[in-house]
Amino acid sequence: MMNAAPRFRFRAVAAAAASLVTLTVVGLAPTPGFAAAHDTGKGGSARPGSHPSTKAEHGPRGYYLKFTKNGNHPDRSTLSLVHNGIPVKSYRAGSGLGVTDECRSEKGWLPSGTYQVKGHQTNRNSDIKGFAIQLSDKACRPEPDKKAVNRDGLFIHSEMTKDGGQGSTEPTRWDGDSDYKSLGCIKLKPADIKDLFSRLNQAHWPKNLTLQVS
């Protein structure tokens, strides 16, 4: 009985030391998925166990649209559907008649900035037919000593019939590269705008959807 207490204290100290060693070793090997779940990359928090894309971009959370201008070839610009900073799908797109002056109505590409998506249709029947996304108006940024011009009547659209088919006349028929040109709207080929609608349908057309143009 005289040696029980010393032996007990010795075992307690040994157990504590072993626990400390165990904690130190475990600390060197994080739980799988921890780093991925806490790596924000450039586009915010990732899903647990996922690997954030290196292509993440700055922008609003959730879904938004991004139009990236091509100064050398405006009809070879890019429209992307982006989710939490990561492009989900990108499409060739055009805006304007090859003019990079955003203050030239019905000739220049649409002004840079943020647009609100005002609505969408799959059976529009006006000068623009079929699949169309309506955008808010935007004032251009003029050169010094010139006035700003408000660009209105802007859409993301294609060339098709009101039912989404291929027509026989120019406004309802997609012929190829020349049809990427517009009076300022963003234009996609029919298959691409239908694909974009399909993806936004799956996302339930998020409220406050915006278009970022740069």
Coordinates of N, CA and C in Angstrom, one line a residue:
M1 N 0.8 -1.2 0.0 CA 0.0 0.0 0.0 C 0.9 1.2 0.0
M2 N 2.1 1.2 0.6 CA 2.9 2.4 0.6 C 3.4 2.8 -0.7
N3 N 3.5 1.9 -1.8 CA 4.0 2.2 -3.1 C 2.9 2.5 -4.1
A4 N 1.6 2.4 -3.7 CA 0.5 2.6 -4.7 C 0.4 4.0 -5.2
A5 N 0.6 5.0 -4.2 CA 0.4 6.4 -4.6 C 1.5 6.8 -5.6
P6 N 2.8 6.5 -5.3 CA 3.9 6.9 -6.3 C 3.6 6.2 -7.7
R7 N 3.2 4.9 -7.7 CA 3.0 4.3 -8.9 C 1.9 4.9 -9.7
F8 N 0.8 5.3 -9.0 CA -0.3 6.0 -9.6 C 0.1 7.3 -10.2
R9 N 0.9 8.1 -9.4 CA 1.4 9.4 -10.0 C 2.2 9.2 -11.2
F10 N 3.1 8.2 -11.2 CA 3.9 7.9 -12.4 C 3.1 7.6 -13.6
R11 N 2.1 6.7 -13.4 CA 1.2 6.3 -14.6 C 0.5 7.5 -15.1
A12 N 0.0 8.4 -14.2 CA -0.8 9.6 -14.6 C 0.1 10.5 -15.5
V13 N 1.4 10.7 -15.0 CA 2.3 11.6 -15.7 C 2.6 11.0 -17.1
A14 N 2.8 9.7 -17.1 CA 3.2 9.0 -18.4 C 2.0 9.1 -19.4
A15 N 0.8 8.9 -18.9 CA -0.4 9.0 -19.7 C -0.6 10.4 -20.3
A16 N -0.3 11.4 -19.5 CA -0.4 12.8 -19.9 C 0.6 13.1 -21.0
A17 N 1.8 12.6 -20.8 CA 2.9 12.8 -21.8 C 2.5 12.1 -23.1
A18 N 2.0 10.9 -23.0 CA 1.6 10.2 -24.2 C 0.5 11.0 -25.0
S19 N -0.5 11.5 -24.2 CA -1.6 12.3 -24.8 C -1.0 13.5 -25.5
L20 N 0.0 14.2 -24.9 CA 0.6 15.4 -25.5 C 1.3 15.0 -26.8
V21 N 2.0 13.9 -26.8 CA 2.6 13.4 -28.1 C 1.6 13.2 -29.1
T22 N 0.5 12.5 -28.7 CA -0.5 12.1 -29.7 C -1.1 13.4 -30.3
L23 N -1.4 14.4 -29.5 CA -2.0 15.7 -30.0 C -1.1 16.4 -30.9
T24 N 0.2 16.3 -30.6 CA 1.2 17.0 -31.5 C 1.3 16.4 -32.8
V25 N 1.3 15.0 -32.8 CA 1.4 14.3 -34.1 C 0.1 14.5 -34.9
V26 N -1.0 14.4 -34.3 CA -2.3 14.6 -35.0 C -2.3 16.0 -35.6
G27 N -1.8 17.0 -34.8 CA -1.8 18.4 -35.3 C -1.0 18.5 -36.6
L28 N -0.1 17.6 -36.9 CA 0.6 17.7 -38.2 C -0.1 17.2 -39.4
A29 N -1.2 16.5 -39.1 CA -2.0 15.9 -40.2 C -3.4 16.3 -40.1
P30 N -3.8 17.4 -40.8 CA -5.2 17.9 -40.7 C -6.2 16.8 -41.2
T31 N -7.4 16.9 -40.7 CA -8.4 16.0 -41.2 C -8.6 16.2 -42.7
P32 N -8.7 15.1 -43.5 CA -8.9 15.2 -44.9 C -10.1 16.1 -45.2
G33 N -9.9 17.0 -46.2 CA -10.9 17.9 -46.6 C -10.9 19.2 -45.9
F34 N -10.2 19.3 -44.7 CA -10.2 20.6 -43.9 C -9.6 21.7 -44.7
A35 N -8.4 21.5 -45.4 CA -7.8 22.5 -46.1 C -8.6 23.0 -47.3
A36 N -9.2 22.0 -48.0 CA -10.1 22.4 -49.1 C -11.3 23.2 -48.7
A37 N -11.9 22.8 -47.5 CA -13.1 23.4 -47.1 C -12.8 24.9 -46.6
H38 N -11.6 25.2 -46.2 CA -11.2 26.5 -45.7 C -10.4 27.3 -46.7
D39 N -10.1 26.7 -47.8 CA -9.3 27.5 -48.8 C -10.3 28.3 -49.7
T40 N -10.3 29.6 -49.5 CA -11.2 30.5 -50.2 C -10.8 30.7 -51.6
G41 N -9.5 30.5 -52.0 CA -9.1 30.8 -53.3 C -9.4 32.2 -53.6
K42 N -9.8 32.5 -54.8 CA -10.1 33.9 -55.3 C -11.6 34.1 -55.3
G43 N -12.4 33.0 -55.1 CA -13.8 33.2 -55.3 C -14.6 32.9 -54.1
G44 N -14.0 32.9 -52.8 CA -14.8 32.6 -51.6 C -14.6 31.2 -51.2
S45 N -15.4 30.9 -50.2 CA -15.3 29.6 -49.5 C -15.7 28.5 -50.5
A46 N -15.0 27.4 -50.4 CA -15.3 26.2 -51.2 C -16.1 25.2 -50.5
R47 N -16.7 24.3 -51.2 CA -17.5 23.2 -50.5 C -16.5 22.3 -49.9
P48 N -16.9 21.7 -48.7 CA -16.0 20.8 -48.0 C -15.4 19.7 -48.9
G49 N -14.1 19.5 -48.9 CA -13.5 18.5 -49.7 C -13.3 18.8 -51.2
S50 N -13.8 20.0 -51.6 CA -13.6 20.4 -53.0 C -12.3 21.1 -53.2
H51 N -12.0 21.3 -54.5 CA -10.7 22.0 -54.8 C -11.1 23.2 -55.6
P52 N -11.0 24.4 -55.0 CA -11.4 25.6 -55.8 C -10.7 25.8 -57.1
S53 N -11.4 26.3 -58.1 CA -10.7 26.5 -59.4 C -9.8 27.7 -59.3
T54 N -8.7 27.6 -60.0 CA -7.7 28.7 -60.1 C -8.3 29.8 -61.0
K55 N -9.4 29.5 -61.6 CA -10.0 30.5 -62.5 C -11.1 31.4 -61.8
A56 N -11.2 31.3 -60.5 CA -12.2 32.0 -59.8 C -12.0 33.5 -60.0
E57 N -13.1 34.3 -60.1 CA -13.0 35.7 -60.4 C -13.7 36.4 -59.3
H58 N -13.4 37.7 -59.1 CA -14.0 38.6 -58.2 C -15.4 38.9 -58.8
G59 N -16.4 38.9 -57.9 CA -17.8 39.3 -58.3 C -18.8 39.0 -57.2
P60 N -20.0 39.2 -57.5 CA -21.0 38.9 -56.5 C -21.2 37.4 -56.2
R61 N -21.7 37.1 -55.0 CA -21.9 35.7 -54.7 C -23.1 35.2 -55.5
G62 N -23.2 33.9 -55.6 CA -24.3 33.3 -56.3 C -24.0 33.3 -57.8
Y63 N -25.1 33.3 -58.6 CA -25.0 33.3 -60.1 C -25.0 34.8 -60.6
Y64 N -24.2 35.0 -61.6 CA -24.3 36.2 -62.4 C -23.7 36.0 -63.8
L65 N -24.0 36.9 -64.7 CA -23.5 36.9 -66.0 C -22.3 37.8 -66.2
K66 N -21.3 37.5 -67.0 CA -20.2 38.3 -67.2 C -19.9 38.4 -68.7
F67 N -19.9 39.6 -69.2 CA -19.5 39.8 -70.6 C -18.1 40.4 -70.7
T68 N -17.2 39.7 -71.3 CA -15.8 40.2 -71.4 C -15.5 40.7 -72.8
K69 N -15.2 41.9 -72.9 CA -15.1 42.5 -74.2 C -13.7 42.1 -74.9
N70 N -13.8 42.0 -76.2 CA -12.6 41.7 -77.0 C -12.3 42.9 -77.8
G71 N -11.4 43.8 -77.4 CA -11.1 45.0 -78.1 C -10.7 44.9 -79.6
N72 N -10.0 43.8 -79.9 CA -9.5 43.5 -81.2 C -10.6 43.0 -82.1
H73 N -11.5 42.2 -81.5 CA -12.6 41.6 -82.3 C -13.9 41.6 -81.5
P74 N -14.6 42.7 -81.5 CA -15.8 42.8 -80.6 C -16.8 41.7 -80.8
D75 N -16.8 41.1 -82.1 CA -17.8 40.0 -82.3 C -17.2 38.7 -81.9
R76 N -16.1 38.7 -81.2 CA -15.5 37.5 -80.6 C -15.3 37.7 -79.1
S77 N -16.2 38.4 -78.5 CA -16.2 38.6 -77.1 C -16.7 37.4 -76.4
T78 N -16.9 37.4 -75.1 CA -17.3 36.2 -74.3 C -18.4 36.6 -73.3
L79 N -19.4 35.8 -73.3 CA -20.4 35.8 -72.3 C -20.3 34.6 -71.4
S80 N -20.2 34.8 -70.1 CA -20.0 33.6 -69.2 C -21.1 33.6 -68.1
L81 N -21.6 32.4 -67.8 CA -22.4 32.2 -66.6 C -21.5 31.9 -65.5
V82 N -21.5 32.6 -64.4 CA -20.6 32.5 -63.3 C -21.3 32.2 -62.0
H83 N -20.7 31.3 -61.2 CA -21.3 30.9 -59.9 C -20.3 31.0 -58.8
N84 N -20.5 31.9 -57.9 CA -19.5 32.2 -56.8 C -18.1 32.4 -57.3
G85 N -18.0 33.2 -58.4 CA -16.7 33.6 -58.9 C -16.1 32.6 -59.9
I86 N -16.7 31.5 -60.1 CA -16.2 30.4 -60.9 C -17.0 30.3 -62.2
P87 N -16.4 30.5 -63.4 CA -17.2 30.4 -64.6 C -17.8 28.9 -64.8
V88 N -19.1 28.9 -65.0 CA -19.7 27.6 -65.2 C -19.7 27.2 -66.7
K89 N -20.0 28.2 -67.5 CA -20.1 28.0 -69.0 C -19.8 29.3 -69.7
S90 N -19.0 29.3 -70.7 CA -18.7 30.5 -71.5 C -19.1 30.3 -73.0
Y91 N -19.5 31.4 -73.6 CA -20.0 31.4 -75.0 C -19.4 32.5 -75.8
R92 N -19.2 32.3 -77.0 CA -18.8 33.4 -77.9 C -20.0 34.3 -78.0
A93 N -19.7 35.6 -78.0 CA -20.7 36.6 -78.0 C -20.2 37.9 -78.7
G94 N -21.1 38.7 -79.2 CA -20.8 39.9 -79.9 C -21.6 41.0 -79.4
S95 N -21.2 42.3 -79.6 CA -22.0 43.5 -79.2 C -21.5 44.6 -80.1
G96 N -22.4 45.3 -80.7 CA -22.1 46.4 -81.6 C -21.7 46.0 -83.0
L97 N -21.4 47.0 -83.8 CA -21.0 46.8 -85.2 C -19.5 46.8 -85.4
G98 N -18.8 46.4 -84.4 CA -17.3 46.5 -84.5 C -16.8 47.8 -84.0
V99 N -17.6 48.6 -83.4 CA -17.2 49.9 -82.9 C -17.1 49.8 -81.4
T100 N -15.9 50.2 -80.9 CA -15.6 50.1 -79.4 C -15.9 51.3 -78.6
D101 N -16.5 52.3 -79.3 CA -17.0 53.5 -78.6 C -18.4 53.2 -78.0
E102 N -18.4 53.1 -76.7 CA -19.7 52.7 -76.0 C -20.7 53.8 -76.0
C103 N -20.3 55.0 -76.4 CA -21.3 56.1 -76.5 C -21.9 56.3 -77.9
R104 N -21.6 55.5 -78.8 CA -22.2 55.6 -80.1 C -23.4 54.6 -80.2
S105 N -24.6 55.2 -80.1 CA -25.8 54.5 -80.1 C -26.0 53.7 -81.4
E106 N -26.5 52.5 -81.2 CA -26.8 51.6 -82.4 C -25.6 51.3 -83.2
K107 N -24.4 51.6 -82.7 CA -23.2 51.2 -83.4 C -22.1 50.6 -82.4
G108 N -21.9 51.3 -81.3 CA -20.9 50.8 -80.4 C -21.4 49.7 -79.5
W109 N -20.4 49.0 -78.9 CA -20.8 47.9 -78.0 C -21.4 48.5 -76.7
L110 N -22.0 47.7 -75.9 CA -22.7 48.2 -74.7 C -21.7 48.7 -73.7
P111 N -22.1 49.7 -72.9 CA -21.2 50.3 -71.9 C -20.7 49.3 -70.9
S112 N -19.5 49.5 -70.3 CA -19.1 48.7 -69.2 C -19.8 49.1 -67.9
G113 N -19.9 48.1 -67.0 CA -20.6 48.3 -65.8 C -21.5 47.2 -65.4
T114 N -22.4 47.4 -64.4 CA -23.3 46.4 -63.9 C -24.7 46.7 -64.4
Y115 N -25.3 45.6 -64.9 CA -26.7 45.7 -65.4 C -27.6 44.8 -64.6
Q116 N -28.8 45.2 -64.4 CA -29.8 44.4 -63.8 C -30.5 43.6 -64.9
V117 N -30.8 42.3 -64.6 CA -31.6 41.6 -65.6 C -33.1 41.9 -65.2
K118 N -33.8 42.5 -66.2 CA -35.1 42.9 -66.0 C -36.2 41.9 -66.3
G119 N -35.8 40.9 -67.1 CA -36.8 39.8 -67.4 C -36.2 38.9 -68.5
H120 N -37.0 37.9 -68.8 CA -36.5 36.9 -69.8 C -37.8 36.3 -70.5
Q121 N -37.6 36.0 -71.7 CA -38.7 35.4 -72.5 C -38.1 34.3 -73.4
T122 N -39.0 33.3 -73.8 CA -38.6 32.3 -74.8 C -39.4 32.5 -76.0
N123 N -40.4 33.4 -76.0 CA -41.3 33.6 -77.2 C -41.5 35.0 -77.5
R124 N -40.5 35.8 -77.3 CA -40.6 37.3 -77.6 C -41.0 37.5 -79.1
N125 N -41.9 38.4 -79.3 CA -42.3 38.7 -80.7 C -42.3 40.1 -81.0
S126 N -41.1 40.7 -81.2 CA -40.9 42.1 -81.6 C -39.8 42.1 -82.6
D127 N -39.1 43.2 -82.7 CA -37.9 43.1 -83.6 C -36.9 42.0 -83.1
I128 N -36.9 41.8 -81.8 CA -36.2 40.7 -81.2 C -37.1 39.6 -81.0
K129 N -36.8 38.4 -81.5 CA -37.8 37.3 -81.4 C -37.2 36.1 -80.6
G130 N -38.1 35.3 -80.0 CA -37.7 34.1 -79.4 C -37.0 34.3 -78.0
F131 N -35.9 33.7 -77.8 CA -35.2 33.7 -76.5 C -34.5 35.1 -76.3
A132 N -34.8 35.7 -75.2 CA -34.3 37.1 -75.0 C -34.2 37.4 -73.5
I133 N -33.2 38.1 -73.1 CA -33.0 38.5 -71.7 C -32.9 40.0 -71.7
Q134 N -33.8 40.7 -71.1 CA -33.8 42.2 -71.1 C -32.9 42.7 -70.0
L135 N -32.1 43.8 -70.4 CA -31.2 44.4 -69.5 C -31.6 45.8 -69.1
S136 N -31.2 46.3 -68.0 CA -31.4 47.7 -67.6 C -30.7 48.6 -68.6
D137 N -31.1 49.9 -68.6 CA -30.4 50.9 -69.4 C -29.0 51.2 -68.7
K138 N -28.2 51.8 -69.5 CA -26.9 52.2 -68.9 C -26.3 53.4 -69.7
A139 N -25.9 54.4 -68.9 CA -25.2 55.6 -69.5 C -23.8 55.3 -69.8
C140 N -23.3 55.7 -71.0 CA -21.9 55.4 -71.3 C -21.0 56.4 -70.6
R141 N -19.7 56.1 -70.6 CA -18.7 57.0 -70.0 C -18.0 57.7 -71.2
P142 N -18.4 59.0 -71.4 CA -17.9 59.7 -72.5 C -16.5 60.1 -72.4
E143 N -15.9 60.5 -73.5 CA -14.6 61.1 -73.5 C -14.7 62.5 -73.0
P144 N -13.6 63.1 -72.6 CA -13.6 64.5 -72.1 C -14.3 65.4 -73.1
D145 N -15.1 66.3 -72.5 CA -15.8 67.4 -73.3 C -16.9 66.8 -74.2
K146 N -17.3 65.6 -73.9 CA -18.4 65.0 -74.6 C -19.5 64.6 -73.6
K147 N -20.7 64.5 -74.1 CA -21.8 64.2 -73.2 C -22.1 62.7 -73.1
A148 N -22.6 62.2 -72.0 CA -22.9 60.8 -71.8 C -24.2 60.5 -72.6
V149 N -24.2 59.3 -73.1 CA -25.4 58.9 -73.9 C -26.0 57.7 -73.1
N150 N -27.4 57.8 -72.9 CA -28.0 56.7 -72.3 C -28.3 55.6 -73.3
R151 N -27.8 54.4 -73.1 CA -28.0 53.3 -74.0 C -29.2 52.5 -73.4
D152 N -30.2 52.3 -74.2 CA -31.4 51.6 -73.8 C -31.8 50.6 -74.8
G153 N -32.9 49.8 -74.5 CA -33.3 48.8 -75.4 C -32.3 47.7 -75.5
L154 N -31.6 47.4 -74.5 CA -30.5 46.4 -74.5 C -31.0 45.0 -74.1
F155 N -30.6 44.0 -74.8 CA -31.0 42.6 -74.6 C -29.8 41.7 -74.8
I156 N -29.9 40.5 -74.3 CA -29.1 39.3 -74.7 C -30.0 38.5 -75.6
H157 N -29.7 38.3 -76.8 CA -30.6 37.6 -77.7 C -29.9 36.9 -78.9
S158 N -30.6 36.4 -79.8 CA -30.0 35.7 -81.0 C -30.8 36.1 -82.2
E159 N -30.8 35.3 -83.2 CA -31.7 35.5 -84.4 C -32.5 34.2 -84.6
M160 N -33.8 34.3 -84.5 CA -34.6 33.1 -84.6 C -36.1 33.5 -84.7
T161 N -37.0 32.6 -84.9 CA -38.4 32.9 -84.9 C -38.9 33.1 -83.5
K162 N -40.1 33.6 -83.3 CA -40.6 33.8 -82.0 C -40.8 32.4 -81.2
D163 N -40.8 31.4 -82.0 CA -40.9 30.0 -81.3 C -39.6 29.4 -81.1
G164 N -38.5 30.1 -81.5 CA -37.2 29.6 -81.2 C -36.6 28.8 -82.4
G165 N -37.3 28.8 -83.6 CA -36.8 28.1 -84.7 C -36.0 28.9 -85.7
Q166 N -35.6 28.3 -86.8 CA -34.8 28.9 -87.8 C -35.8 29.4 -88.9
G167 N -35.8 30.8 -89.1 CA -36.7 31.3 -90.1 C -36.1 31.4 -91.4
S168 N -36.8 32.1 -92.3 CA -36.3 32.2 -93.7 C -35.8 33.6 -94.0
T169 N -36.1 34.6 -93.1 CA -35.7 36.0 -93.4 C -34.5 36.3 -92.4
E170 N -33.8 37.4 -92.7 CA -32.6 37.7 -92.0 C -32.8 37.9 -90.5
P171 N -33.8 38.6 -90.0 CA -33.9 38.8 -88.6 C -34.3 37.5 -87.8
T172 N -34.7 36.5 -88.5 CA -35.1 35.2 -87.9 C -34.2 34.1 -88.3
R173 N -33.1 34.3 -88.9 CA -32.3 33.3 -89.4 C -30.8 33.5 -89.0
W174 N -30.2 32.6 -88.4 CA -28.8 32.7 -88.0 C -27.9 32.2 -89.1
D175 N -27.1 33.1 -89.7 CA -26.3 32.7 -90.8 C -24.8 32.4 -90.5
G176 N -24.3 32.9 -89.3 CA -23.0 32.6 -89.0 C -22.3 33.8 -88.3
D177 N -21.0 34.0 -88.6 CA -20.2 35.0 -87.9 C -20.8 36.4 -88.0
S178 N -21.3 36.8 -89.1 CA -21.8 38.1 -89.3 C -23.0 38.4 -88.3
D179 N -23.7 37.4 -87.8 CA -24.8 37.6 -87.0 C -24.5 37.9 -85.5
Y180 N -23.2 37.8 -85.2 CA -22.8 38.2 -83.9 C -22.8 39.8 -83.7
K181 N -22.9 40.5 -84.8 CA -22.9 41.9 -84.8 C -24.3 42.4 -84.4
S182 N -24.4 43.6 -83.7 CA -25.7 44.0 -83.2 C -25.7 45.6 -83.1
L183 N -26.8 46.1 -82.7 CA -26.9 47.6 -82.5 C -26.5 48.0 -81.1
G184 N -25.9 47.0 -80.3 CA -25.4 47.3 -79.0 C -25.8 46.1 -78.0
C185 N -26.8 45.3 -78.4 CA -27.2 44.2 -77.6 C -26.1 43.1 -77.6
I186 N -26.1 42.2 -76.7 CA -25.2 41.0 -76.7 C -25.9 39.9 -77.5
K187 N -25.2 39.4 -78.5 CA -25.8 38.3 -79.3 C -25.0 37.0 -79.2
L188 N -25.8 36.0 -79.1 CA -25.3 34.6 -79.0 C -25.9 33.8 -80.2
K189 N -25.3 32.7 -80.6 CA -26.0 31.9 -81.6 C -27.1 31.1 -80.9
P190 N -28.1 30.7 -81.7 CA -29.3 30.1 -81.1 C -29.0 28.9 -80.1
A191 N -28.1 28.0 -80.4 CA -27.9 26.9 -79.5 C -27.3 27.4 -78.2
D192 N -26.5 28.4 -78.2 CA -25.9 28.9 -77.0 C -26.8 29.6 -76.1
I193 N -27.7 30.4 -76.7 CA -28.7 31.1 -75.8 C -29.7 30.1 -75.2
K194 N -30.0 29.1 -75.9 CA -30.9 28.0 -75.4 C -30.2 27.3 -74.3
D195 N -28.9 27.0 -74.4 CA -28.1 26.4 -73.4 C -28.1 27.2 -72.1
L196 N -27.9 28.5 -72.3 CA -27.8 29.5 -71.2 C -29.2 29.5 -70.5
F197 N -30.3 29.5 -71.2 CA -31.6 29.5 -70.6 C -31.8 28.2 -69.8
S198 N -31.3 27.1 -70.3 CA -31.4 25.8 -69.7 C -30.7 25.8 -68.3
R199 N -29.5 26.4 -68.3 CA -28.7 26.4 -67.1 C -29.4 27.4 -66.0
L200 N -29.9 28.5 -66.5 CA -30.6 29.4 -65.6 C -31.9 28.9 -65.1
N201 N -32.5 28.1 -66.0 CA -33.8 27.4 -65.5 C -33.4 26.4 -64.3
Q202 N -32.3 25.7 -64.5 CA -31.9 24.8 -63.4 C -31.6 25.6 -62.1
A203 N -31.1 26.8 -62.3 CA -30.8 27.6 -61.1 C -32.0 28.4 -60.7
H204 N -33.1 28.2 -61.3 CA -34.4 28.9 -60.9 C -34.3 30.4 -61.1
W205 N -33.6 30.8 -62.1 CA -33.5 32.2 -62.5 C -33.3 33.1 -61.2
P206 N -32.1 33.1 -60.6 CA -31.9 33.8 -59.4 C -32.5 35.2 -59.4
K207 N -33.0 35.6 -58.2 CA -33.5 37.0 -58.1 C -32.3 37.9 -58.1
N208 N -32.4 39.1 -58.5 CA -31.4 40.1 -58.5 C -30.2 39.6 -59.4
L209 N -30.5 38.9 -60.5 CA -29.4 38.4 -61.4 C -28.9 39.7 -62.1
T210 N -27.5 39.7 -62.2 CA -26.9 40.9 -62.8 C -26.0 40.4 -64.0
L211 N -25.6 41.4 -64.8 CA -24.6 41.2 -65.8 C -23.5 42.2 -65.6
Q212 N -22.3 41.6 -65.5 CA -21.1 42.4 -65.3 C -20.4 42.6 -66.7
V213 N -20.1 43.8 -67.1 CA -19.5 44.1 -68.4 C -18.2 44.8 -68.2
S214 N -17.1 44.2 -68.8 CA -15.8 44.8 -68.7 C -15.0 44.4 -69.9

